[in-house]
Each structure stands twice: as C-alpha cells, then as structure tokens.
Short mmCIF file of C-alpha atoms in Angstrom, two decimals:
data_model
loop_
_atom_site.label_atom_id
_atom_site.label_comp_id
_atom_site.label_asym_id
_atom_site.label_seq_id
_atom_site.Cartn_x
_atom_site.Cartn_y
_atom_site.Cartn_z
CA MET A 1 0.04 0.09 -0.07
CA GLN A 2 1.64 3.60 -0.85
CA LYS A 3 2.10 5.93 1.65
CA LYS A 4 -0.15 9.21 1.50
CA THR A 5 2.88 11.33 0.48
CA ASP A 6 3.83 9.05 -2.24
CA LYS A 7 0.15 9.02 -3.67
CA PHE A 8 0.63 13.22 -3.55
CA LEU A 9 3.50 12.88 -5.48
CA ASP A 10 1.80 10.72 -7.81
CA LYS A 11 -0.82 13.20 -8.63
CA ILE A 12 1.84 16.29 -9.34
CA VAL A 13 4.24 13.98 -11.39
CA LYS A 14 2.19 11.96 -14.22
CA LYS A 15 3.07 8.50 -14.24
CA ASP A 16 4.10 6.51 -17.15
CA TYR A 17 2.54 3.14 -16.99
CA ASN A 18 3.59 1.79 -20.09
CA ASN A 19 6.77 2.72 -18.71
CA GLU A 20 6.53 0.61 -15.79
CA LEU A 21 4.97 -2.14 -17.71
CA GLU A 22 7.70 -2.03 -20.15
CA LYS A 23 10.30 -2.74 -17.06
CA ILE A 24 8.22 -5.74 -15.75
CA LEU A 25 8.15 -6.89 -19.32
CA GLU A 26 11.78 -6.99 -19.94
CA LYS A 27 12.20 -9.72 -17.05
CA LYS A 28 9.51 -11.40 -18.61
CA ALA A 29 9.40 -14.32 -21.15
CA PHE A 30 6.46 -13.20 -22.66
CA ASP A 31 6.50 -13.64 -26.61
CA GLU A 32 5.61 -9.93 -28.41
CA ASN A 33 1.79 -10.66 -29.06
CA THR A 34 1.46 -10.79 -25.11
CA LYS A 35 3.18 -7.74 -24.62
CA SER A 36 1.52 -5.84 -27.14
CA LEU A 37 -1.67 -6.71 -25.35
CA LEU A 38 -0.75 -5.93 -21.62
CA LEU A 39 0.04 -2.80 -23.18
CA SER A 40 -3.10 -1.93 -24.70
CA ILE A 41 -4.93 -2.83 -21.84
CA LEU A 42 -3.06 -0.34 -19.43
CA TYR A 43 -3.69 2.00 -22.05
CA LYS A 44 -7.44 1.61 -22.58
CA ILE A 45 -7.71 1.61 -18.97
CA GLU A 46 -6.28 4.80 -18.88
CA MET A 47 -8.03 6.47 -21.12
CA ALA A 48 -11.62 5.29 -19.78
CA TYR A 49 -10.93 5.86 -15.58
CA LYS A 50 -11.66 9.31 -15.82
CA ASP A 51 -15.27 8.31 -16.93
CA TYR A 52 -15.43 5.04 -14.72
CA GLU A 53 -14.83 6.99 -11.74
CA LYS A 54 -17.16 9.91 -12.46
CA VAL A 55 -19.76 7.09 -13.31
CA LYS A 56 -19.37 4.96 -10.51
CA PRO A 57 -18.44 6.72 -7.25
CA ASN A 58 -16.82 5.44 -4.64
CA VAL A 59 -14.01 3.56 -6.18
CA GLU A 60 -9.94 2.93 -5.84
CA GLU A 61 -7.97 5.57 -7.44
CA LYS A 62 -6.47 5.45 -10.68
CA GLU A 63 -2.65 5.10 -9.30
CA GLU A 64 -4.03 2.27 -7.28
CA PHE A 65 -6.12 0.36 -9.79
CA MET A 66 -3.13 0.66 -12.30
CA GLU A 67 -0.70 -0.67 -9.79
CA ASN A 68 -2.70 -3.65 -8.46
CA ILE A 69 -2.50 -4.85 -12.46
CA LEU A 70 1.38 -4.19 -12.60
CA ASP A 71 1.80 -5.84 -9.10
CA SER A 72 -0.04 -9.16 -10.26
CA ILE A 73 1.86 -9.11 -13.70
CA LYS A 74 5.32 -8.69 -11.73
CA ASN A 75 4.55 -11.11 -8.94
CA ASN A 76 2.34 -13.39 -9.96
CA CYS A 77 2.16 -14.07 -13.56
CA ASP A 78 5.74 -15.84 -14.92
CA THR A 79 3.81 -17.55 -17.74
CA ILE A 80 1.42 -15.59 -19.79
CA LYS A 81 0.55 -17.85 -23.30
CA VAL A 82 -1.64 -16.38 -25.63
CA ILE A 83 -2.89 -18.54 -28.39
CA LYS A 84 -4.57 -18.29 -31.23
CA LEU A 85 -8.42 -19.39 -31.80
CA ASN A 86 -8.73 -22.91 -33.67
CA SER A 87 -5.16 -23.91 -33.15
CA LYS A 88 -3.39 -26.72 -31.96
CA GLU A 89 -2.50 -25.10 -29.00
CA SER A 90 -5.99 -24.19 -27.91
CA GLU A 91 -6.91 -27.36 -27.52
CA MET A 92 -5.84 -27.33 -23.86
CA LEU A 93 -8.39 -24.92 -23.13
CA GLY A 94 -11.30 -27.25 -24.35
CA ASN A 95 -13.99 -25.10 -24.49
CA LYS A 96 -12.82 -22.58 -22.04
CA THR A 97 -11.35 -19.05 -22.98
CA PHE A 98 -8.81 -19.30 -20.51
CA LEU A 99 -7.05 -21.29 -17.94
CA VAL A 100 -5.38 -19.90 -15.10
CA GLU A 101 -2.82 -22.32 -13.06
CA LYS A 102 -1.67 -20.18 -9.64
CA ASN A 103 0.50 -22.73 -8.55
CA ARG A 104 2.50 -22.39 -11.55
CA LYS A 105 1.72 -18.82 -11.71
CA ARG A 106 0.78 -19.57 -15.43
CA ILE A 107 -1.85 -18.31 -17.59
CA ILE A 108 -2.92 -19.59 -21.03
CA CYS A 109 -5.82 -17.59 -22.89
CA TYR A 110 -7.25 -16.47 -26.22
CA PRO A 111 -5.83 -13.07 -27.25
CA ILE A 112 -9.15 -11.08 -25.77
CA GLU A 113 -8.23 -8.07 -24.02
CA ARG A 114 -10.99 -8.33 -21.07
CA LYS A 115 -10.67 -11.74 -21.11
CA LEU A 116 -6.68 -11.45 -20.34
CA LEU A 117 -7.16 -9.00 -17.84
CA TYR A 118 -9.88 -11.39 -16.09
CA CYS A 119 -6.94 -13.88 -15.74
CA ILE A 120 -4.66 -11.56 -14.31
CA ALA A 121 -7.07 -10.53 -11.57
CA LYS A 122 -7.70 -14.22 -10.91
CA ILE A 123 -4.24 -15.16 -10.35
CA ASP A 124 -3.88 -12.37 -7.69
CA LYS A 125 -6.50 -13.94 -5.72
CA LYS A 126 -6.04 -15.71 -2.07
CA GLU A 127 -8.25 -19.09 -1.77
CA LYS A 128 -9.40 -18.54 1.79
CA ILE A 129 -10.41 -14.73 2.73
CA ILE A 130 -13.04 -15.87 5.57
CA LYS A 131 -12.07 -17.75 8.56
CA ASP A 132 -13.02 -21.85 8.52
CA HIS A 133 -15.28 -21.56 11.35
CA TYR A 134 -17.40 -19.90 8.98
CA PHE A 135 -18.60 -23.46 7.48
CA VAL A 136 -19.32 -23.94 3.66
CA ILE A 137 -19.69 -19.89 3.71
CA ASP A 138 -16.05 -19.63 3.97
CA LYS A 139 -15.74 -20.88 0.97
CA THR A 140 -18.75 -20.20 -1.20
CA LEU A 141 -18.77 -16.83 -0.34
CA THR A 142 -14.59 -16.37 -0.69
CA ASP A 143 -15.86 -17.65 -4.18
CA LEU A 144 -18.52 -14.94 -4.86
CA ILE A 145 -16.53 -11.93 -3.91
CA ASN A 146 -13.29 -13.30 -5.82
CA VAL A 147 -14.82 -13.68 -9.05
CA GLY A 148 -17.00 -10.54 -8.62
CA ASP A 149 -13.95 -8.81 -7.89
CA ASN A 150 -12.47 -9.98 -10.96
CA ILE A 151 -15.02 -8.94 -12.97
CA ASN A 152 -15.33 -5.92 -11.10
CA MET A 153 -11.17 -4.97 -12.36
CA VAL A 154 -12.26 -5.68 -16.18
CA GLU A 155 -14.84 -3.21 -16.28
CA PRO A 156 -13.37 -0.19 -17.01
CA MET A 157 -11.79 -1.31 -19.88
CA ARG A 158 -15.14 -3.61 -21.05
CA ASP A 159 -17.45 -0.61 -20.61
CA PHE A 160 -15.83 2.87 -21.03
CA ASN A 161 -14.03 4.05 -23.92
CA GLY A 162 -12.85 7.44 -23.30
CA TYR A 163 -15.79 9.19 -24.82
CA SER A 164 -18.96 6.82 -24.14
CA TRP A 165 -20.47 4.17 -21.60
CA THR A 166 -21.85 0.93 -22.75
CA THR A 167 -22.54 -2.56 -20.98
CA ILE A 168 -23.23 -6.11 -23.09
CA PRO A 169 -24.30 -8.16 -20.85
CA ARG A 170 -22.88 -11.45 -22.51
CA GLU A 171 -19.22 -10.01 -21.98
CA ILE A 172 -19.82 -10.13 -18.42
CA GLU A 173 -18.29 -13.71 -17.22
CA SER A 174 -21.18 -13.75 -14.35
CA MET A 175 -23.87 -11.17 -14.28
CA TYR A 176 -25.18 -12.82 -10.92
CA HIS A 177 -21.65 -12.39 -9.19
CA ASN A 178 -21.22 -9.24 -10.46
CA LEU A 179 -24.34 -7.85 -9.17
CA VAL A 180 -24.21 -9.06 -5.44
CA TYR A 181 -20.41 -7.88 -5.34
CA GLN A 182 -21.70 -4.51 -6.57
CA ASN A 183 -24.21 -4.65 -3.70
CA ILE A 184 -21.65 -5.38 -1.02
CA ARG A 185 -19.57 -2.35 -2.63
CA ILE A 186 -22.18 0.09 -2.34
CA LEU A 187 -23.14 -1.06 1.30
CA VAL A 188 -19.65 -1.18 2.72
CA GLY A 189 -17.35 0.60 0.00
CA HIS A 190 -14.67 -0.33 -2.15
CA GLN A 191 -11.97 0.18 0.35
CA PHE A 192 -13.31 -1.97 3.23
CA LEU A 193 -13.73 -4.94 0.61
CA LYS A 194 -10.32 -4.40 -1.15
CA ASP A 195 -8.56 -4.43 2.32
CA TRP A 196 -10.84 -7.91 2.94
CA ILE A 197 -9.70 -9.33 -0.27
CA LYS A 198 -6.10 -8.33 -0.14
CA ASN A 199 -5.85 -9.28 3.64
CA SER A 200 -2.76 -10.60 4.62
CA GLU A 201 -3.01 -10.67 8.44
CA TYR A 202 -5.47 -14.31 8.75
CA ILE A 203 -5.87 -13.00 12.73
CA ILE A 204 -8.27 -10.61 11.00
CA ASP A 205 -11.75 -11.90 11.37
CA TYR A 206 -13.19 -9.82 8.50
CA MET A 207 -16.44 -11.46 8.39
CA GLU A 208 -17.52 -10.18 12.01
CA SER A 209 -16.22 -6.69 10.72
CA PHE A 210 -18.27 -7.18 7.48
CA GLN A 211 -21.49 -8.09 9.66
CA THR A 212 -20.80 -5.10 12.30
CA LYS A 213 -20.29 -2.88 9.65
CA LEU A 214 -23.90 -3.44 8.32
CA LYS A 215 -25.20 -3.43 11.67
CA LYS A 216 -24.01 -0.04 12.51
CA GLN A 217 -24.74 1.59 9.44
CA TYR A 218 -28.26 -0.01 8.84
CA GLY A 219 -29.78 -1.84 11.49
CA GLU A 220 -29.74 -5.07 13.39
CA ASN A 221 -32.81 -6.34 11.32
CA LEU A 222 -31.46 -5.64 8.26
CA GLN A 223 -28.30 -6.80 8.71
CA LYS A 224 -29.40 -10.22 9.57
CA LYS A 225 -31.88 -10.35 6.82
CA TYR A 226 -29.26 -9.15 4.29
CA MET A 227 -26.44 -11.90 5.23
CA GLU A 228 -29.42 -14.91 5.55
CA SER A 229 -30.27 -14.20 1.54
CA LEU A 230 -26.20 -13.12 0.93
CA ASN A 231 -24.80 -16.44 2.41
CA LYS A 232 -27.82 -18.58 0.45
CA ILE A 233 -26.81 -17.01 -2.79
CA SER A 234 -23.28 -17.78 -2.22
CA VAL A 235 -24.00 -21.38 -1.52
CA LEU A 236 -26.62 -21.34 -4.93
CA LEU A 237 -23.71 -19.87 -6.97
CA ALA A 238 -21.22 -22.25 -6.09
CA ILE A 239 -23.36 -25.24 -6.85
CA ARG A 240 -24.75 -23.65 -10.38
CA TYR A 241 -21.46 -22.25 -11.23
CA ASN A 242 -18.38 -24.04 -9.56
CA PRO A 243 -17.90 -27.42 -10.21
CA LYS A 244 -14.99 -28.09 -7.84
CA LEU A 245 -16.40 -26.24 -5.03
CA LYS A 246 -19.85 -28.01 -5.56
CA SER A 247 -17.84 -31.78 -5.26
CA LYS A 248 -16.30 -30.74 -2.04
CA LEU A 249 -19.71 -29.30 -0.73
CA GLN A 250 -21.23 -33.02 -1.78
CA LYS A 251 -18.55 -34.62 0.36
CA GLU A 252 -19.23 -32.63 3.29
CA LYS A 253 -23.18 -33.27 3.03
CA LYS A 254 -22.30 -36.95 2.97
CA GLN A 255 -19.97 -36.53 6.05
CA ILE A 256 -22.76 -34.41 8.38
CA GLU A 257 -25.82 -36.76 7.17
CA THR A 258 -23.75 -39.80 8.69
CA LYS A 259 -22.83 -37.73 11.87
CA LEU A 260 -26.57 -36.67 12.26
CA ARG A 261 -27.38 -40.22 11.83
CA LYS A 262 -25.57 -41.44 14.23
CA ILE A 263 -26.03 -38.48 16.67
CA GLY A 264 -29.86 -39.71 16.08
CA ASN A 265 -29.02 -43.15 18.59
CA ASN A 266 -27.07 -41.74 20.98
CA GLU A 267 -25.69 -45.25 22.25
CA GLU A 268 -24.35 -46.44 19.66
CA PHE A 269 -22.81 -42.83 18.60
CA ILE A 270 -20.53 -43.28 22.15
CA LYS A 271 -19.51 -46.85 21.37
CA GLU A 272 -18.04 -45.32 17.85
CA ILE A 273 -16.41 -42.59 19.59
CA THR A 274 -14.97 -44.89 22.32
CA LYS A 275 -14.11 -47.26 19.60
CA GLU A 276 -12.80 -44.25 17.26
CA LYS A 277 -10.78 -43.06 20.33
CA ARG A 278 -9.02 -46.34 21.33
CA GLU A 279 -7.74 -46.74 17.71
CA LEU A 280 -6.76 -43.09 17.95
CA THR A 281 -4.51 -43.94 20.75
CA LYS A 282 -3.15 -47.34 19.67
CA GLU A 283 -1.88 -45.79 16.49
CA ILE A 284 -0.05 -42.96 18.65
CA LYS A 285 1.24 -45.40 20.71
CA GLN A 286 2.54 -47.16 17.63
CA MET A 287 4.16 -44.45 16.42
CA ASP A 288 5.63 -43.34 19.63
CA GLU A 289 7.69 -46.90 19.33
CA THR A 290 8.33 -46.13 16.00
CA LEU A 291 9.98 -42.52 16.35
CA ASN A 292 12.11 -44.09 19.36
CA ASN A 293 13.36 -47.07 17.69
CA LYS A 294 15.66 -46.24 14.54
CA GLU A 295 15.44 -49.84 13.33
CA LEU A 296 11.45 -49.39 12.93
CA LEU A 297 11.75 -45.87 11.78
CA GLN A 298 13.82 -47.37 8.41
CA GLN A 299 11.25 -49.93 7.87
CA GLU A 300 8.34 -47.50 8.08
CA TYR A 301 10.44 -45.21 5.70
CA GLU A 302 11.06 -48.17 3.17
CA LYS A 303 7.53 -48.96 3.36
CA ARG A 304 5.87 -45.82 2.77
CA ASN A 305 8.15 -44.76 -0.04
CA GLU A 306 7.79 -48.65 -1.71
CA PHE A 307 4.37 -47.48 -3.74
CA LEU A 308 5.25 -43.68 -3.27
CA PRO A 309 5.53 -41.89 -6.86
CA LEU A 310 9.20 -40.48 -7.57
CA GLU A 311 8.02 -36.86 -7.02
CA GLU A 312 6.38 -37.80 -4.23
CA LYS A 313 9.01 -40.04 -2.15
CA ILE A 314 10.42 -39.37 1.43
CA PHE A 315 14.00 -37.99 0.92
CA SER A 316 15.34 -39.25 4.44
CA SER A 317 13.94 -40.73 7.93
CA ARG A 318 14.72 -37.46 9.58
CA ILE A 319 11.85 -35.86 7.43
CA LEU A 320 9.77 -39.12 8.01
CA SER A 321 10.00 -38.44 11.54
CA GLN A 322 8.89 -34.69 11.20
CA MET A 323 5.72 -36.12 9.18
CA MET A 324 4.99 -38.53 11.62
CA ALA A 325 5.35 -36.10 14.38
CA LYS A 326 3.08 -33.66 12.90
CA GLU A 327 0.49 -36.63 12.25
CA ARG A 328 1.02 -37.78 15.59
CA GLU A 329 -0.04 -33.94 16.63
CA GLU A 330 -3.28 -34.28 14.56
CA LYS A 331 -4.38 -37.59 16.25
CA ILE A 332 -4.23 -36.22 19.49
CA GLU A 333 -6.32 -32.96 18.62
CA LYS A 334 -8.95 -35.50 16.92
CA ILE A 335 -8.98 -37.43 20.55
CA GLU A 336 -9.75 -33.99 22.16
CA LYS A 337 -12.38 -32.88 19.46
CA LEU A 338 -14.00 -36.53 20.13
CA ASN A 339 -13.61 -35.83 23.90
CA VAL A 340 -15.92 -32.91 23.64
CA TRP A 341 -18.24 -34.93 22.17
CA LEU A 342 -18.68 -36.89 25.14
CA ASN A 343 -19.08 -34.05 27.37
CA PRO A 344 -23.47 -34.10 27.69
CA GLN A 345 -22.54 -30.28 28.44
CA LYS A 346 -21.32 -29.80 24.74
CA PHE A 347 -23.34 -32.57 22.96
CA VAL A 348 -26.50 -30.53 22.33
CA SER A 349 -24.47 -27.29 21.41
CA LEU A 350 -22.73 -29.45 18.84
CA LYS A 351 -25.72 -31.18 17.18
CA LYS A 352 -27.02 -27.45 16.70
CA GLU A 353 -23.90 -26.66 15.19
CA LEU A 354 -24.13 -29.51 12.76
CA GLN A 355 -27.66 -29.06 11.91
CA GLN A 356 -26.96 -25.10 11.19
CA LYS A 357 -23.98 -26.66 8.82
CA TYR A 358 -26.55 -28.79 7.35
CA TYR A 359 -29.20 -26.07 6.58
CA TYR A 360 -27.03 -24.64 3.72
CA LEU A 361 -25.79 -28.13 2.23
CA LYS A 362 -29.25 -29.17 1.82
CA LEU A 363 -29.40 -26.74 -1.29
CA LEU A 364 -27.56 -29.53 -2.87
CA ASP A 365 -30.87 -31.47 -3.24
CA LEU A 366 -33.12 -28.75 -5.07
CA GLU A 367 -33.95 -29.42 -8.54
CA ASN A 368 -34.29 -26.00 -10.24
CA ILE A 369 -31.35 -24.10 -8.96
CA GLU A 370 -31.98 -21.25 -11.23
CA ASP A 371 -35.13 -20.17 -10.34
CA GLU A 372 -33.99 -20.67 -6.70
CA ILE A 373 -31.19 -18.07 -7.60
CA ILE A 374 -33.59 -15.78 -8.92
CA ASP A 375 -35.50 -15.85 -6.19
CA THR A 376 -32.85 -15.32 -3.47
CA ILE A 377 -31.00 -12.54 -5.86
CA LEU A 378 -34.72 -10.59 -5.93
CA THR A 379 -35.17 -11.02 -2.11
CA LEU A 380 -31.18 -9.81 -2.11
CA GLN A 381 -32.18 -6.91 -3.83
CA LYS A 382 -35.28 -6.15 -1.85
CA ILE A 383 -33.08 -5.65 1.20
CA PHE A 384 -30.09 -3.98 -0.69
CA LEU A 385 -32.75 -1.16 -1.47
CA LEU A 386 -34.05 -1.21 1.92
CA CYS A 387 -30.32 -0.25 3.23
CA TYR A 388 -30.23 2.03 0.53
CA GLN A 389 -32.94 4.08 1.91
CA THR A 390 -31.48 4.17 5.19
CA LYS A 391 -28.16 5.41 3.40
CA ILE A 392 -30.29 8.18 1.51
CA LYS A 393 -31.55 9.50 4.84
CA GLN A 394 -28.36 9.71 6.37
CA VAL A 395 -27.13 12.20 3.52
CA ASP A 396 -27.57 15.95 4.58
CA THR A 397 -25.45 17.74 1.97
CA LYS A 398 -25.43 18.55 -1.36
CA GLN A 399 -22.13 17.07 -2.75
CA GLU A 400 -22.72 13.70 -0.53
CA LEU A 401 -26.38 13.36 -2.69
CA LEU A 402 -25.15 13.57 -5.92
CA LYS A 403 -22.66 11.27 -5.06
CA LEU A 404 -25.75 8.87 -4.07
CA ILE A 405 -27.87 9.72 -7.40
CA TYR A 406 -24.67 8.92 -9.36
CA GLU A 407 -24.32 5.54 -7.43
CA PHE A 408 -28.14 4.93 -7.98
CA ARG A 409 -27.99 5.37 -11.75
CA TYR A 410 -25.30 3.23 -11.69
CA TYR A 411 -26.99 0.36 -9.76
CA CYS A 412 -30.19 0.71 -11.82
CA LEU A 413 -28.05 0.10 -15.26
CA LEU A 414 -26.43 -3.05 -13.84
CA PRO A 415 -27.73 -6.33 -15.66
CA PHE A 416 -29.70 -8.41 -14.02
CA ASN A 417 -29.61 -11.15 -16.37
CA THR A 418 -30.61 -11.72 -19.53
CA ARG A 419 -34.04 -10.04 -18.81
CA GLY A 420 -32.50 -6.65 -18.76
CA ALA A 421 -31.26 -4.35 -16.31
CA ILE A 422 -32.32 -3.77 -12.47
CA TYR A 423 -34.61 -1.01 -13.43
CA GLN A 424 -36.48 -3.35 -16.18
CA ILE A 425 -37.07 -5.87 -13.39
CA GLN A 426 -40.76 -5.99 -12.27
CA GLU A 427 -40.25 -7.63 -9.24
CA ILE A 428 -38.28 -4.62 -7.84
CA LYS A 429 -40.10 -1.69 -9.41
CA LYS A 430 -41.94 -0.99 -6.21
CA PRO A 431 -38.34 -0.56 -4.29
CA ILE A 432 -36.57 0.77 -6.70
CA GLU A 433 -39.19 3.74 -6.79
CA GLN A 434 -39.12 4.06 -3.46
CA VAL A 435 -35.45 5.11 -3.80
CA GLU A 436 -35.85 7.12 -6.51
CA ARG A 437 -38.47 9.28 -4.64
CA LEU A 438 -36.62 9.85 -1.54
CA LEU A 439 -33.52 10.79 -3.78
CA ILE A 440 -35.70 12.98 -5.52
CA ASN A 441 -37.44 14.72 -2.96
CA LYS A 442 -33.68 15.27 -1.29
CA ALA A 443 -32.53 16.90 -3.77
CA HIS A 444 -35.29 19.23 -3.96
CA GLU A 445 -35.00 20.00 -0.06
CA LEU A 446 -31.18 20.71 -0.92
CA LYS A 447 -32.26 22.89 -4.28
CA MET A 448 -29.77 20.58 -6.41
CA ILE A 449 -33.02 20.37 -8.49
CA ASP A 450 -35.74 22.63 -9.58
CA SER A 451 -39.74 21.79 -9.08
CA PHE A 452 -41.08 21.24 -13.02
CA SER A 453 -44.55 21.48 -12.03
CA LYS A 454 -46.62 22.38 -8.75
CA GLN A 455 -47.34 18.63 -9.03
CA GLU A 456 -44.72 16.54 -6.68
CA GLU A 457 -45.76 13.62 -9.01
CA ILE A 458 -45.29 14.96 -11.98
CA ASP A 459 -41.67 16.07 -10.77
CA TYR A 460 -40.95 12.48 -10.28
CA GLN A 461 -42.40 10.94 -13.18
CA ILE A 462 -40.35 13.12 -15.40
CA LEU A 463 -36.81 13.22 -12.79
CA ARG A 464 -36.74 9.11 -12.58
CA ASN A 465 -35.70 9.14 -15.91
CA ILE A 466 -32.07 10.46 -14.71
CA PHE A 467 -31.44 6.88 -13.00
CA ASN A 468 -31.50 5.57 -16.35
CA VAL A 469 -29.74 7.24 -18.77
CA ARG A 470 -26.62 6.61 -19.88
CA VAL A 471 -24.82 10.17 -20.04
CA ILE A 472 -21.20 9.80 -17.85
CA ASN A 473 -21.91 13.70 -16.82
CA LEU A 474 -25.05 14.09 -14.83
CA GLU A 475 -24.36 17.91 -14.16
CA ASN A 476 -24.42 18.58 -17.51
CA LEU A 477 -27.80 16.68 -17.74
CA TYR A 478 -30.30 18.85 -20.02
CA ILE A 479 -33.93 18.04 -20.13
CA LYS A 480 -36.87 18.82 -22.80
CA ILE A 481 -40.47 18.74 -22.08
CA LEU A 482 -42.23 18.57 -25.64
CA LYS A 483 -46.32 18.45 -26.40
CA GLU A 484 -46.90 17.04 -29.87
CA LYS A 485 -50.62 17.25 -30.40
CA ASN A 486 -52.16 15.85 -26.95
CA ASN A 487 -49.19 13.96 -26.04
CA TYR A 488 -46.52 14.75 -23.90
CA TYR A 489 -42.80 13.74 -24.75
CA ILE A 490 -39.74 14.42 -22.55
CA GLN A 491 -36.13 14.33 -23.84
CA LEU A 492 -32.71 14.10 -22.10
CA PHE A 493 -29.47 14.74 -23.40
CA ASP A 494 -25.62 15.61 -22.87
CA GLU A 495 -24.81 19.20 -24.80
CA GLU A 496 -25.83 17.76 -28.13
CA VAL A 497 -25.72 14.25 -27.63
CA PHE A 498 -29.84 13.29 -27.36
CA GLU A 499 -31.15 10.03 -25.64
CA GLU A 500 -34.37 8.47 -27.07
CA LYS A 501 -37.84 10.76 -26.77
CA ILE A 502 -40.07 9.29 -24.03
CA ARG A 503 -43.62 9.20 -24.47
CA MET A 504 -45.25 10.47 -20.82
CA GLU A 505 -48.81 9.04 -20.37
CA SER A 506 -48.45 10.58 -16.99
CA LEU A 507 -48.36 13.79 -18.00
CA ASP A 508 -51.59 13.88 -20.48
CA ASP A 509 -54.14 15.31 -17.79
CA ILE A 510 -52.08 17.65 -16.21
CA ASP A 511 -53.23 21.47 -16.30
CA LYS A 512 -51.16 24.16 -18.33
CA LYS A 513 -51.21 26.52 -15.06
CA ASP A 514 -49.79 23.49 -13.25
CA TRP A 515 -46.24 23.80 -15.20
CA LEU A 516 -43.50 25.62 -13.64
CA VAL A 517 -41.15 25.78 -16.84
CA LYS A 518 -41.77 26.14 -20.36
CA TRP A 519 -42.45 23.65 -22.99
CA ASN A 520 -40.11 22.86 -25.89
CA LYS A 521 -36.49 24.81 -24.08
CA LYS A 522 -33.80 23.04 -23.06
CA ILE A 523 -33.74 23.01 -19.16
CA LYS A 524 -30.99 22.06 -16.72
CA ILE A 525 -31.81 19.70 -14.55
CA PHE A 526 -29.03 20.10 -12.07
CA ASN A 527 -28.66 23.64 -10.44
#
C-alpha cells in the first residue's frame, strides 16, 4: 500500500504506466503478442478511467488500480501464453477461453483483452478470505467475492472507451456474481472490500467486521436479513457455477448426514466415538515406538516409499520423523475433539452446530437451482434497497447526495440477467421507485433540482428518467418537455447528444397552469 506522501507526489508527477510495464516485461519471457496485448490493456484503462470513476463513485483511484495490475503481472505471472483461436494449442483450453494455474503462476488465454485482464485479476486472489469456522460460507462467499472482484477489475476497459459508457451483458463473466459484488461494494465501500480481499493478516476476522459494519450502518434487522440471503446466494452460485467446489460440498454433506444419523442413536454414537478414540490412542502408541526406535523408523521409511511415485518419495528418515510428529499431533487433536462430543453439556450445542452447517448443504438437493438463484437474488435486492433508503436518510449535503444519485443510477443500470437491467425487473419496481422518490425529494430539499410543476408526482415522473440514462456527466444533463398534439414527451441530453424521446402518458392530464417551466425549452436539471 502506498504512503500518503507517495500518492500526493503521484498526482503532481504523472506516471508513465507503459514505461513501468515495459520494465516488468523486460524480465519476463512473454512473446511480442502478449506484450502488445498487455500494453493495450493499460492504455485503454488509462483512457477510460476518468469516465469510470465519474459514473461509479466510491472506487479506488486510478493510480492504485493500475498499480494492482502491474503488481499482479510482476509477482504472479511467470508465464502468460496467448494462443490463437482454432490452433492446435487451443485444445488445451477445451471449451474454455482461458486457463489460470496459480501454483505454476501461468495464464493461458485467447487474444481477448478483457479475458486476459480477468485472468490477471484471478491469479492474484487468495484461496480463502473467510475463517474456517464460518463453515460452507468460508468457501462459497470467498468464491463469490473473488469472482465479483475479477469482473469488477475488467469493467473500466470493458464498458468505457473514453467518450461513452456501454455495458454488453454477454461480455460479463457472470451477471449474478457481479450484481451481488456491487451490492456489497455499495453498502460497505470499496476500501473495506479491497482490504478484505487483500488481507494478509488472517488473524483479522473480516466476516465479523463486515457484519458489524452492516449492523452499525443499517440496523440489526436488515443486517441479519441481508446476511441470510447473501450466504444463501453464495452457496447457490457455487453449486451452479463452480463444479470443483460443488463436489467438495457434496462430500461434506455426506459426512454431516452420517454424523447426524449416528447422533440420532445416542448409545451407538457413544460406542463409535469410544472405539475411534481407542484406535487413535493405539496408533499414537505405535508411532511413539517407531519414532523412538531407529530400526522401526527405517522400516516405516521403506514401507511408505515403496508405493509412492518418484516426485512424492520421502527423502530421508529425518523428514519422515518430522512428518510422523505432525501426524501424531493431528491424532491428539482429533481425540480432544472426540472428548468434547462425550461431554453431555457440549453434546447439545455440537449437534445444533451440525444442523446449522447442514442447513446450507441441503441446497444441493434442489431440483431447479436457477429459479432458486433468481428468487434469492430478488430477495437480496429488496433488502439492499431498504438499506439504501437508510443511506439516503443519513445524507445532508449536496455533494454527498450527488454521489448517491450517481451511485444509484449506476446500480439501476447493472444487468440483472438476460431479462434486462435492474430498473427493468418488474419484481423490484416498487422498492426501486421508493428509493428514486427519496433521492428526488432530498434533491428538492437541498435545492439541487428545481421543480418542473406544482405537482410532486409530475416531478417524479419526469426526473425518475435520470436513473436509467447513460450520460456520463449528470451535472451536464438537460431536459426538454415536448408537447405534440395531445401527447407529452421528454427528451434528455448531454450538450448535443440526445437520448431517445420518451412518451409520458402520466403527463396527459396535467393542467397547463400547473407547469413551472416552458415547453420545448432546454432546461438544466442540476443547479
């Protein structure tokens, strides 16, 4: 992380990121096509970032964003292999467009800039950002946040070209992951999320901090509802889109089902635990004898190596003794855990804990996972929108409110799925409308926007359109109210770039004397 003085100097002296990348590439054995692709990615982000941070408030500064890319290339990418479509080399990708091998620090990718940038983001991610005791969620929510952040990193280059803002849903790796990630970013801020993802001190429980932050900002009731839906959607998305993680969850589900069945018969359960303890104690005794007898240790060394492949063979009896000492500790820990189960006072709480773990794993049995995903994401959006209302009520300056207007416009235009953007989804029209009304009323209170008519409802019907217009700079947004025959239309535009003319049936019955502005006249929306 850069110091504040460094960041200040960065703003005075413009950085040459291409030059920085060239220095990194000098030490890499990448071919010219790969180097050219990487330079093009950096150039396009630099051109687009000003519009990106205008459209989407509360993002990291360009300097930090670019440094993250450069650091990932420098530290995590020993090999980047760009392969041609339909070439022999493309067979190694199968039906995928890229392959990321973190253990080998290798990326294999088609020559598609946004895919290569996604890989650079992906190879930088930690396998675990949530502590183990958040069972199931430690894996599924880590996956959701990491995938969402990878998509987020591609966005400046993908959706901005230096003069316009266009989102093509099919170019987003997963609209569901992206939407849920953006929900989290908006609720707790990009800095908290980045610290969480980059966390190098595993001692910090960011999951607990996240829940505390939600509770403090939006209240305990909304925090609990939000976490329940967030945890559920993380499991559902893992089941639907991550086959490896799904397989792990299925194994864990079987293990817990077995335990729950055994617990159902107390007498049998206690017998099994007692038997397992005896076997572990016997194994520990045998290990102690082996570790304290050179001849027995040599026999164990030869026995283990006999069936191991060359790359996995144990190099010496000294290394074997270290391995066995570790195995011994693991067995002792297992006995301690079994002792807890034999404690009547702990038994009930442990049984309850197993049942809680099983709650999410039961989702694996769902027949129609896609419908459940949609229902859960819709529920999550309704809770998110209630949280956003709380956020609006806490704002009391024009500058803060303008950021929220930009932020909510960005949210409304996020792709939901193939059905359309958020603002087009019928099931959440009402809560979206409630937020729009709050923002517009607040803007009137703070005198950011003048009234168009004497009727509050008419103002809302006109101004709600600012939340689904892709003009980059809302402060430069103008509106024109048109009357053609007996029909009313509005037209939004930024300088001379016109948006489509919108028919406004809700204005048909308004009395002429109720208008506070002239028709067919260009009117600036924000003061």
